mmCIF file of C-alpha atoms and ligand atoms in Angstrom:
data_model
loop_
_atom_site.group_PDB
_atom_site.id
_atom_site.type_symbol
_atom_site.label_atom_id
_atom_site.label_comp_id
_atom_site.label_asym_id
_atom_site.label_seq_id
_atom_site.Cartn_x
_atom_site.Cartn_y
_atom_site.Cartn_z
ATOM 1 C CA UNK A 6 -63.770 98.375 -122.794
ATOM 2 C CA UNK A 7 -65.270 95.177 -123.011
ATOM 3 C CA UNK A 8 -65.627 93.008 -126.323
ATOM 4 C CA UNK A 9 -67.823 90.001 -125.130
ATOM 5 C CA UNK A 10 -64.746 88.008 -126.561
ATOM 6 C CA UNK A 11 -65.312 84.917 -124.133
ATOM 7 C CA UNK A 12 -69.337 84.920 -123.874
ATOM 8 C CA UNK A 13 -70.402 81.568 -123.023
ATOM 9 C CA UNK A 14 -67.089 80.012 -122.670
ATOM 10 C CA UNK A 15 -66.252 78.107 -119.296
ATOM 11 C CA UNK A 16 -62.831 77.465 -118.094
ATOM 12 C CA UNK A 17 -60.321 76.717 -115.207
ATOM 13 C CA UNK A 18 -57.732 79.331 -113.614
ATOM 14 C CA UNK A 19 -54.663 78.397 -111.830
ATOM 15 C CA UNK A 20 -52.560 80.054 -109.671
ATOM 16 C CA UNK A 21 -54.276 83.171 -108.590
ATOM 17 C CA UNK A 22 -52.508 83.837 -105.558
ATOM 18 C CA UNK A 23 -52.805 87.652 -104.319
ATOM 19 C CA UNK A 24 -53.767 90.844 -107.035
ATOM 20 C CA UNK A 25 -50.344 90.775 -108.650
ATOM 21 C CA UNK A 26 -50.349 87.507 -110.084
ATOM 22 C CA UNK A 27 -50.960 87.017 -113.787
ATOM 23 C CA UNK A 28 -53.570 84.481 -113.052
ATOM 24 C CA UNK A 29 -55.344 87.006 -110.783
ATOM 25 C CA UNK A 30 -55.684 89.909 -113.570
ATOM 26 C CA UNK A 31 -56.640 87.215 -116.255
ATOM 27 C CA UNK A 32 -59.416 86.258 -114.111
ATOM 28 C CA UNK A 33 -60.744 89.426 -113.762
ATOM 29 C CA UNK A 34 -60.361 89.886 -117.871
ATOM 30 C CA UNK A 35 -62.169 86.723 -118.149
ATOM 31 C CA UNK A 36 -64.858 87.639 -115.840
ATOM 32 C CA UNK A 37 -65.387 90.872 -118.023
ATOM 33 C CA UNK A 38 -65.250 89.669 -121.246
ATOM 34 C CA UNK A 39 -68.089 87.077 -120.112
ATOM 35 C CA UNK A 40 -66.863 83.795 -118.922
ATOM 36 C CA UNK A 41 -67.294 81.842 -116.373
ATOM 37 C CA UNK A 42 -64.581 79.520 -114.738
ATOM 38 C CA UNK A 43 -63.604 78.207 -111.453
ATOM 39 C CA UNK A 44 -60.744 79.159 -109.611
ATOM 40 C CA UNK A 45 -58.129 76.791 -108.246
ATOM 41 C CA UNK A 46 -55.017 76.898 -106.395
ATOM 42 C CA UNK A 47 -52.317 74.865 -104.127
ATOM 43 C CA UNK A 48 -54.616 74.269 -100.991
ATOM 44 C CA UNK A 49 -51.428 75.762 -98.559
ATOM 45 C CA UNK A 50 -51.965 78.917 -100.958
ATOM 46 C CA UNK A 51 -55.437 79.288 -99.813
ATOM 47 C CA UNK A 52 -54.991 79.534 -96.294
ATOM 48 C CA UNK A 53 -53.796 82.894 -97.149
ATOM 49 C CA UNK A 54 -57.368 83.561 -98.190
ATOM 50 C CA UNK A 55 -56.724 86.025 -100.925
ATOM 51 C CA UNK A 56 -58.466 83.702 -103.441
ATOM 52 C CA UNK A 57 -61.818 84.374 -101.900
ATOM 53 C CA UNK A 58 -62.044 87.907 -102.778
ATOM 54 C CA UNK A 59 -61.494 87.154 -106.402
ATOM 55 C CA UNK A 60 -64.062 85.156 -106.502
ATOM 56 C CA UNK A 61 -66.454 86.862 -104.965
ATOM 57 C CA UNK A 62 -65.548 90.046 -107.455
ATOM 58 C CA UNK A 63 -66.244 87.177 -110.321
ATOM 59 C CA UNK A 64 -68.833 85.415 -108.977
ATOM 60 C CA UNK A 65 -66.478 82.492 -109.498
ATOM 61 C CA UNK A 66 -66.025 78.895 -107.372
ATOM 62 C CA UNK A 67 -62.820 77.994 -105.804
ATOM 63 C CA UNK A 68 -61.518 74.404 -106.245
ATOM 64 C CA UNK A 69 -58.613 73.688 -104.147
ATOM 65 C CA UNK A 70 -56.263 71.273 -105.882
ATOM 66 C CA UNK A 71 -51.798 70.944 -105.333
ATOM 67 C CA UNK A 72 -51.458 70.711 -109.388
ATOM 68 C CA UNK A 73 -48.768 67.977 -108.638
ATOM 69 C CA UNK A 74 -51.708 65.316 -107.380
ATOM 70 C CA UNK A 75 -53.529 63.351 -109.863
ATOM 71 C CA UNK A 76 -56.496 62.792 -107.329
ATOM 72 C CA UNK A 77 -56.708 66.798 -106.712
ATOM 73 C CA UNK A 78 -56.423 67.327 -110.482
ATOM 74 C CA UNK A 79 -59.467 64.903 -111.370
ATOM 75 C CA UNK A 80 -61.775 66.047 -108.550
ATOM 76 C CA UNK A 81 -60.938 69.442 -109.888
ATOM 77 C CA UNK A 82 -61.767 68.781 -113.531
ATOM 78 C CA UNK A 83 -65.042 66.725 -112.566
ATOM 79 C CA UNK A 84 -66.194 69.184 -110.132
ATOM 80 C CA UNK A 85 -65.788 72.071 -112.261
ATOM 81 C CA UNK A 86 -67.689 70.760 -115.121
ATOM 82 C CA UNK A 87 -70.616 70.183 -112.500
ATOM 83 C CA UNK A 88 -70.414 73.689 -111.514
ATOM 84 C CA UNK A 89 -69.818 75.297 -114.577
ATOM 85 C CA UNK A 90 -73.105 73.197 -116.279
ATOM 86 C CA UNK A 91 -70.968 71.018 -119.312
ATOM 87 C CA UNK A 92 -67.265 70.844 -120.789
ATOM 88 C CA UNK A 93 -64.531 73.477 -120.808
ATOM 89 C CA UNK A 94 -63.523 76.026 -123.480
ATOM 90 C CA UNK A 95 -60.166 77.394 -121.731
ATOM 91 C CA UNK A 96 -57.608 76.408 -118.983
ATOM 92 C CA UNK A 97 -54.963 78.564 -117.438
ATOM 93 C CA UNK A 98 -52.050 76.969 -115.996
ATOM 94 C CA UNK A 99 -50.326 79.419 -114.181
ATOM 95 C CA UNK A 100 -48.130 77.367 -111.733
ATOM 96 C CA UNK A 101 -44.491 77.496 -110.821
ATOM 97 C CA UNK A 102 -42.165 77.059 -107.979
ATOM 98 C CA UNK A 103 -38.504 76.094 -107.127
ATOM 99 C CA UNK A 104 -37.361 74.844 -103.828
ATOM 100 C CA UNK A 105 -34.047 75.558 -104.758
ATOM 101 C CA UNK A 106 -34.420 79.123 -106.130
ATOM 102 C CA UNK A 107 -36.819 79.791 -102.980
ATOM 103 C CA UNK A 108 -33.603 78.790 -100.223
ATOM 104 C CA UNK A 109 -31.257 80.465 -101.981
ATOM 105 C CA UNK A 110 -29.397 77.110 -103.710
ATOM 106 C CA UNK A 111 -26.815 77.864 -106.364
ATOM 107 C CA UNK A 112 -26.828 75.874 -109.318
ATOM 108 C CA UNK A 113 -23.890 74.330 -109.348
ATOM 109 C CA UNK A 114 -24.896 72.696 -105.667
ATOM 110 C CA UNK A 115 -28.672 72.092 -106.349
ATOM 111 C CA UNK A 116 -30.584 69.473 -103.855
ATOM 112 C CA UNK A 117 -31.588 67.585 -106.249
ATOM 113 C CA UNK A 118 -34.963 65.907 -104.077
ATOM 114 C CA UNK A 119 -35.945 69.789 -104.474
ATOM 115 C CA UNK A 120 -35.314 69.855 -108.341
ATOM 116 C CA UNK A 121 -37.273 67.262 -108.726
ATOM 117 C CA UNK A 122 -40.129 68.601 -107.020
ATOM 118 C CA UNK A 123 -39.381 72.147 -108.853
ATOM 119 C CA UNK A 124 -39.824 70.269 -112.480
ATOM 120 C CA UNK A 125 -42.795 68.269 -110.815
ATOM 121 C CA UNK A 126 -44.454 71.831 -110.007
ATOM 122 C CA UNK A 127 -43.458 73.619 -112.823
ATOM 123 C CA UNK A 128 -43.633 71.139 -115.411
ATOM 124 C CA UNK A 129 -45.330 67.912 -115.082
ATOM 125 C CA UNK A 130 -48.222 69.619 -113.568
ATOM 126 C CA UNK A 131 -48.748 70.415 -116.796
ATOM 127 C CA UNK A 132 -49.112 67.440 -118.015
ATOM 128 C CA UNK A 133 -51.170 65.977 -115.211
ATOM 129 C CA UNK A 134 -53.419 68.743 -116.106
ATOM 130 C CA UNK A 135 -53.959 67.809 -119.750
ATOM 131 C CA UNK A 136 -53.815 64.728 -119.357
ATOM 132 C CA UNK A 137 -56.780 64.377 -116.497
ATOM 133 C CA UNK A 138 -58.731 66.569 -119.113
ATOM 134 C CA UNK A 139 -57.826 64.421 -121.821
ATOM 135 C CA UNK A 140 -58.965 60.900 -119.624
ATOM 136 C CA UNK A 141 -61.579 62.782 -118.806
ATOM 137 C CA UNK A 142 -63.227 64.433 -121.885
ATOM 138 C CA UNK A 143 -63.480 67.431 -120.152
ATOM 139 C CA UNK A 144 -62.592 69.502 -122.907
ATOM 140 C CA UNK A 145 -65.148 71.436 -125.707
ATOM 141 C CA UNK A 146 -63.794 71.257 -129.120
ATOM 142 C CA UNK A 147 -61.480 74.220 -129.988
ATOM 143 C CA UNK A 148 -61.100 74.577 -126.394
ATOM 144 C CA UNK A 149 -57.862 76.484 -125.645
ATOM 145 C CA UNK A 150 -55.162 75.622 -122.435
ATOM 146 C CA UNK A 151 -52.351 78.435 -121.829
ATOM 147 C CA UNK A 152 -49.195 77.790 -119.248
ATOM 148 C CA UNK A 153 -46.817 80.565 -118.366
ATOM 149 C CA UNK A 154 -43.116 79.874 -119.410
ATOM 150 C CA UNK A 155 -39.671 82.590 -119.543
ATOM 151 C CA UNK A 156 -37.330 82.915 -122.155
ATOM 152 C CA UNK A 157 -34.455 81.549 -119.388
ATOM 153 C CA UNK A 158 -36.049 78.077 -121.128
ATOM 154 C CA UNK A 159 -33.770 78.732 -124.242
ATOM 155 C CA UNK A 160 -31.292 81.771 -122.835
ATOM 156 C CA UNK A 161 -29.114 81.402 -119.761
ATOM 157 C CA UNK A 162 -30.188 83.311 -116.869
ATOM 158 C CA UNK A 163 -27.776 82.303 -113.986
ATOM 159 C CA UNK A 164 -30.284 82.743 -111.198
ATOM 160 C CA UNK A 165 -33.206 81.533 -112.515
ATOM 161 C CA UNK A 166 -31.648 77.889 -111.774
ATOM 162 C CA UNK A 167 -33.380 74.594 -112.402
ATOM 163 C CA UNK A 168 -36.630 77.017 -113.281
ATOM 164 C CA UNK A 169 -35.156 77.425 -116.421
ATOM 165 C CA UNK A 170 -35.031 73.308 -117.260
ATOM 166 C CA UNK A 171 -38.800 73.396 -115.843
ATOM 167 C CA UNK A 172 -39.636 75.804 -118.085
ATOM 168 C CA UNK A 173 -37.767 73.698 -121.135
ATOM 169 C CA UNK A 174 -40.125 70.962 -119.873
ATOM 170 C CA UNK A 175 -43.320 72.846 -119.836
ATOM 171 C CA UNK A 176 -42.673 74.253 -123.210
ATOM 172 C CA UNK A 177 -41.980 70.517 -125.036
ATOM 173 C CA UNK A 178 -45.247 69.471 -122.974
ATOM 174 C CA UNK A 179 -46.934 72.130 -125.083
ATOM 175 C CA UNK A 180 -45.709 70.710 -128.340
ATOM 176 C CA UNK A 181 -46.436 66.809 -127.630
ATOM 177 C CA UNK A 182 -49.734 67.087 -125.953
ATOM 178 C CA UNK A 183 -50.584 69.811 -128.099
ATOM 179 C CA UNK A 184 -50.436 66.719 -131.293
ATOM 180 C CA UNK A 185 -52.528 64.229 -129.414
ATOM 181 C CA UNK A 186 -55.050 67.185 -128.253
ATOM 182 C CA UNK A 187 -55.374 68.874 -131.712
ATOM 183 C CA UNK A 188 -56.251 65.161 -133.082
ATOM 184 C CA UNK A 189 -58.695 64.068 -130.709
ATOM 185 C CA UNK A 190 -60.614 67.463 -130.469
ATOM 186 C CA UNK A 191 -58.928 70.214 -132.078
ATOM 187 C CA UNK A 192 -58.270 71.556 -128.137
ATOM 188 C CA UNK A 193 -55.215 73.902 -128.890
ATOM 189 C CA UNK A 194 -51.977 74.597 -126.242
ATOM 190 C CA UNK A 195 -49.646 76.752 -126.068
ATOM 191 C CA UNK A 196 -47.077 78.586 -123.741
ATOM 192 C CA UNK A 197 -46.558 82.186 -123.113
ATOM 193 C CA UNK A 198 -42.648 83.310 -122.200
ATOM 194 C CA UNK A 199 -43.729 86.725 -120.399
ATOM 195 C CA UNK A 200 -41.684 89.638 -119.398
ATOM 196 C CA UNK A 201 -40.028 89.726 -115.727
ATOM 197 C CA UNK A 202 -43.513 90.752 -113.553
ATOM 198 C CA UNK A 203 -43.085 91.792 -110.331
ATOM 199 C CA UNK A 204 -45.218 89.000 -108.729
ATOM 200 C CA UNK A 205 -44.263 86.818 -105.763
ATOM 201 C CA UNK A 206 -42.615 84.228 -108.013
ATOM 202 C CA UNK A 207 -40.860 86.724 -110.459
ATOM 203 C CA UNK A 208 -39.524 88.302 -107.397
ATOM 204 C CA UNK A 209 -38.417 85.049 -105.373
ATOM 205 C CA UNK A 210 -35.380 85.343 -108.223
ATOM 206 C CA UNK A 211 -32.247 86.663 -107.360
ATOM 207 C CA UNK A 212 -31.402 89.794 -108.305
ATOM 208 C CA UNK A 213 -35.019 90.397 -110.045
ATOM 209 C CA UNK A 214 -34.776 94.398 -109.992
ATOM 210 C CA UNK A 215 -31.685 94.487 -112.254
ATOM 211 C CA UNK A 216 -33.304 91.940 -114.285
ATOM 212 C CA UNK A 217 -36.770 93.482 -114.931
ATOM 213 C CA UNK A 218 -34.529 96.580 -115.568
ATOM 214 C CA UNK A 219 -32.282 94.964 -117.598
ATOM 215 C CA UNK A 220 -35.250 93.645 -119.696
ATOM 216 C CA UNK A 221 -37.213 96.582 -120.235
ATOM 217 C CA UNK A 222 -34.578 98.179 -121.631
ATOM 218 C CA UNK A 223 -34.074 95.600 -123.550
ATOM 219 C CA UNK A 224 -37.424 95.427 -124.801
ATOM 220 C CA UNK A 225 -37.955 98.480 -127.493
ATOM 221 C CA UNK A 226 -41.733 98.454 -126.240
ATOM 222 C CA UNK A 227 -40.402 98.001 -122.474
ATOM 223 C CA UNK A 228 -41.378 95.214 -120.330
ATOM 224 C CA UNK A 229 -45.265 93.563 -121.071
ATOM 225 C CA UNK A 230 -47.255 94.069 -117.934
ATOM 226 C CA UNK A 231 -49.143 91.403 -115.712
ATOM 227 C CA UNK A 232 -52.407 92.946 -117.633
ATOM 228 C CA UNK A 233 -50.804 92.642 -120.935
ATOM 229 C CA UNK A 234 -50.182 89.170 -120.280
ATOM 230 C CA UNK A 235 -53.777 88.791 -119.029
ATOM 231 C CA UNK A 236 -54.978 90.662 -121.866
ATOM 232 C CA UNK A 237 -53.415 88.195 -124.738
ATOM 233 C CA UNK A 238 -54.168 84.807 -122.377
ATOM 234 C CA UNK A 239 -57.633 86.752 -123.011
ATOM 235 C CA UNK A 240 -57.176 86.214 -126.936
ATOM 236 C CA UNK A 241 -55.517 83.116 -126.680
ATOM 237 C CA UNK A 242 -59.200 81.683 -124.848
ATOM 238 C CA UNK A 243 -61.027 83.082 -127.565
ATOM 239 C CA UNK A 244 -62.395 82.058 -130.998
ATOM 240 C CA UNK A 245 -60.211 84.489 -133.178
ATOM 241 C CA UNK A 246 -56.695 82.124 -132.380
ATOM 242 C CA UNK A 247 -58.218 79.057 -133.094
ATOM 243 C CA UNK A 248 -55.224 77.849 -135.282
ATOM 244 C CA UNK A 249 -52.818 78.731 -132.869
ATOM 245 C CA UNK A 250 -51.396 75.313 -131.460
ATOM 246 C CA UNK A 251 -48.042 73.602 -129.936
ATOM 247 C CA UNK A 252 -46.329 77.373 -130.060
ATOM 248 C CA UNK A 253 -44.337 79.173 -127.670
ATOM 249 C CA UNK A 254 -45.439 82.783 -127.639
ATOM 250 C CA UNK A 255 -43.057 85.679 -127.274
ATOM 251 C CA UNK A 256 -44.807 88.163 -124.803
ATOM 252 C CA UNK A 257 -41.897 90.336 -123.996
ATOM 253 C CA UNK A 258 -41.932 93.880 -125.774
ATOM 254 C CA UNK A 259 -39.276 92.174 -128.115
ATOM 255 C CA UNK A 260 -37.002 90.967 -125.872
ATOM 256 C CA UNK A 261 -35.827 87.982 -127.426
ATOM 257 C CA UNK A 262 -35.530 89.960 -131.293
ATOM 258 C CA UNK A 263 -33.201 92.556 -129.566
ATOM 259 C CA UNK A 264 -29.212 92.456 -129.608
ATOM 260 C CA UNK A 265 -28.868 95.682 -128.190
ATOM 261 C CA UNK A 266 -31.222 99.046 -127.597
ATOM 262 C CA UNK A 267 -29.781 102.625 -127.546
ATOM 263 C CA UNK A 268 -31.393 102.489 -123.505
ATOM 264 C CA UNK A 269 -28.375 99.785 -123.044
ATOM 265 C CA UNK A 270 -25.868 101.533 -125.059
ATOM 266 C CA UNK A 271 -26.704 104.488 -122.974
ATOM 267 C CA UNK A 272 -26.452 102.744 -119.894
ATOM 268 C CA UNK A 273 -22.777 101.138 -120.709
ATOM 269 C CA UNK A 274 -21.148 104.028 -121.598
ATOM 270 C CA UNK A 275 -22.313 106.100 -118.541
ATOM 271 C CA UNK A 276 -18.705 106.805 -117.018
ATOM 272 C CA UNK A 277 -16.404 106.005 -120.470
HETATM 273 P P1 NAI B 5 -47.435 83.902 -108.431
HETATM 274 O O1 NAI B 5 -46.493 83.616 -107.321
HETATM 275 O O2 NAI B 5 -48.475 84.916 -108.192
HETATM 276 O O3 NAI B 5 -48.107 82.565 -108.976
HETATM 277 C C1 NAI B 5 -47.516 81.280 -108.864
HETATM 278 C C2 NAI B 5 -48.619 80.356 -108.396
HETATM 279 O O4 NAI B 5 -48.223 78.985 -108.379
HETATM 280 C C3 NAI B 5 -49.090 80.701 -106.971
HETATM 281 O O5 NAI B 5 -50.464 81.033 -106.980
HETATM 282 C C4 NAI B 5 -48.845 79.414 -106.212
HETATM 283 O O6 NAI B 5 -49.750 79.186 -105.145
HETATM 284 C C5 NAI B 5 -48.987 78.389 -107.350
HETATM 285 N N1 NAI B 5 -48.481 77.069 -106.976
HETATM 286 C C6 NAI B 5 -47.271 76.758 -106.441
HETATM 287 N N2 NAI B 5 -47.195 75.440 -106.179
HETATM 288 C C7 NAI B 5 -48.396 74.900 -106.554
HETATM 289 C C8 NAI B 5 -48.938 73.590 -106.539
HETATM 290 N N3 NAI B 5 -48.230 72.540 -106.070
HETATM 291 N N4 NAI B 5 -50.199 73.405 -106.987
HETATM 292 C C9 NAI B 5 -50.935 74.434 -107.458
HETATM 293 N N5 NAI B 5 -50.468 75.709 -107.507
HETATM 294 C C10 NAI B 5 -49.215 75.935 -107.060
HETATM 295 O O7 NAI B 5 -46.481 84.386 -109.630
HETATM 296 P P2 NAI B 5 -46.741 84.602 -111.217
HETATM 297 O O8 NAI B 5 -45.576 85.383 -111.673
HETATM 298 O O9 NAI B 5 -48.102 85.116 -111.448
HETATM 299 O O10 NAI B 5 -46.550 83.129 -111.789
HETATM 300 C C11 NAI B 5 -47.440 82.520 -112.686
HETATM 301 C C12 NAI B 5 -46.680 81.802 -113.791
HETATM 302 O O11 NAI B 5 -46.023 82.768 -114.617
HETATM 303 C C13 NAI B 5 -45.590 80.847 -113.294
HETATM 304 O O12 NAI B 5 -45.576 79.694 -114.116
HETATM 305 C C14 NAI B 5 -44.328 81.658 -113.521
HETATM 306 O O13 NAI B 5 -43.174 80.857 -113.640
HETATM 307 C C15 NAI B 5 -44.701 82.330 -114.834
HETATM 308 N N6 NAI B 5 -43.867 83.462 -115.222
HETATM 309 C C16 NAI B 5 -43.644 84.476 -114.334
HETATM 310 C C17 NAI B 5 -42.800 85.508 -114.655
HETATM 311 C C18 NAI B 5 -42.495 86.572 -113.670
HETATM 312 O O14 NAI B 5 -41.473 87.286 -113.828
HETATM 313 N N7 NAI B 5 -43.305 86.760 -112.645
HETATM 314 C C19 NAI B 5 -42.146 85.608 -115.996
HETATM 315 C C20 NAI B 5 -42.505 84.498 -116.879
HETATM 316 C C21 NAI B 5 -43.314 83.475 -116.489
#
């Protein structure tokens, strides 16, 4: 059921790669709770062409832009006000990648030219984002900008590498720019820290399977889904969280409150 929760509102998407991502099932939420926004990803992601069908199932415009490039970043930010006919209400940043997680680098022998371009991905694109919105007073006031983070940020989760520093970055970016962007135009921003998703990035981590397991049982309401996530980004774009600023947002079936679940206890003593 619809609510008409984002009716009039205009906005960017991220990292919409194929119909698993979490940018791809907030974009369709979006599109049916009324808004309109143009779609954007890493132009080597396009050439998969995936992107296209979105946007023809939300009548939306695709911007190509690698989130790491200023130029990309302000052609995409210019462009999209153009197209969308004024300022922006919402912007997803849904954007992450690690060289060294992707070849199979263990973190006590990172490459460290590949760290840095995992943090400059995962993190500063962030940044570059806001900030190329805040240069160019692209935003509406009360406008609202999401990123995607993972609880490895403040936990240790061996495989997750230097993603877990990027995601310590992304979250601080939330907090600073989230000062300077509540002052100039009460724009709010915030991270989420989802639940493992089976996507192509969740699953690019070693040993995902016996981590989403791990975490849904975990969880006492299980793992939160890719449409879960989509469905509070959803809320997070509209009017009724309009006080909501510089937070990191639990999204993980209480993951992070749990010591231990019965499901675990269960599990352990299978065999004792
Ligand atoms: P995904 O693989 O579908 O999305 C990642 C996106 O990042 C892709 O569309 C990719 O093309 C884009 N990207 C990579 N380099 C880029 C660049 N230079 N410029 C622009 N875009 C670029 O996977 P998913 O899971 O939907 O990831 C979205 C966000 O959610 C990421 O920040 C991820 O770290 C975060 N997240 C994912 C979790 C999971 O278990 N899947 C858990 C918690 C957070």
């Amino acid at each position: 059921m619809a609510y008409n929760l984002l009716k009039g509102k205009r906005g960017i998407i991220s990292g919409a790669l194929d119909e698993n991502s979490i940018a791809w099932k907030t974009a369709l939420k979006c599109h049916e709770e009324g808004a309109q926004f143009v779609l954007t990803n890493a132009p080597v992601a396009m050439r998969m062409g995936k992107i296209n069908e979105l946007a023809e199932q939300c009548g939306a415009q695709v911007i190509p832009a690698d989130a790491t490039s200023l130029e990309d970043l302000e052609n995409l930010f210019t462009k999209s006000q153009e197209i969308l006919g004024g300022k922006l209400d919402f912007v997803l940043h849904s954007i992450g990648m690690s060289p060294n997680v992707r070849k199979g680098k263990h973190y006590t022998d990172l490459n460290y030219d590949w760290y840095l371009k995992s943090i400059d991905i995962s993190a500063l694109s962030f940044h570059k984002m806001l900030q190329t919105a805040d240069k160019l007073d692209a935003m509406n006031e009360w406008g609202s900008i999401v990123a995607l983070s993972y609880i490895a940020a403040q936990r240790t989760f061996p495989d997750y590498s230097d993603m877990a520093q990027a995601k310590a970055v992304l979250e601080s970016i939330a907090r600073s720019y989230g000062y300077f962007f509540a002052k100039k135009n009460k724009v709010r921003v915030n991270t989420i820290s989802q639940s493992p998703t089976k996507t192509t990035a969740g699953t690019g981590v070693g040993g995902f399977d016996v981590f989403f397991d791990y975490a849904d049982k975990m969880s006492p309401l299980g793992n939160a889904s890719a449409e879960d996530c989509a469905n509070y980004i959803t809320v997070m774009f509209s009017d009724f969280t309009r006080m909501v600023t510089m937070q990191n947002l639990m999204h993980d079936g209480g993951f992070s409150s749990s010591g231990i679940t019965d499901e675990l206890v269960q599990e352990l003593s299978r065999g004792k």
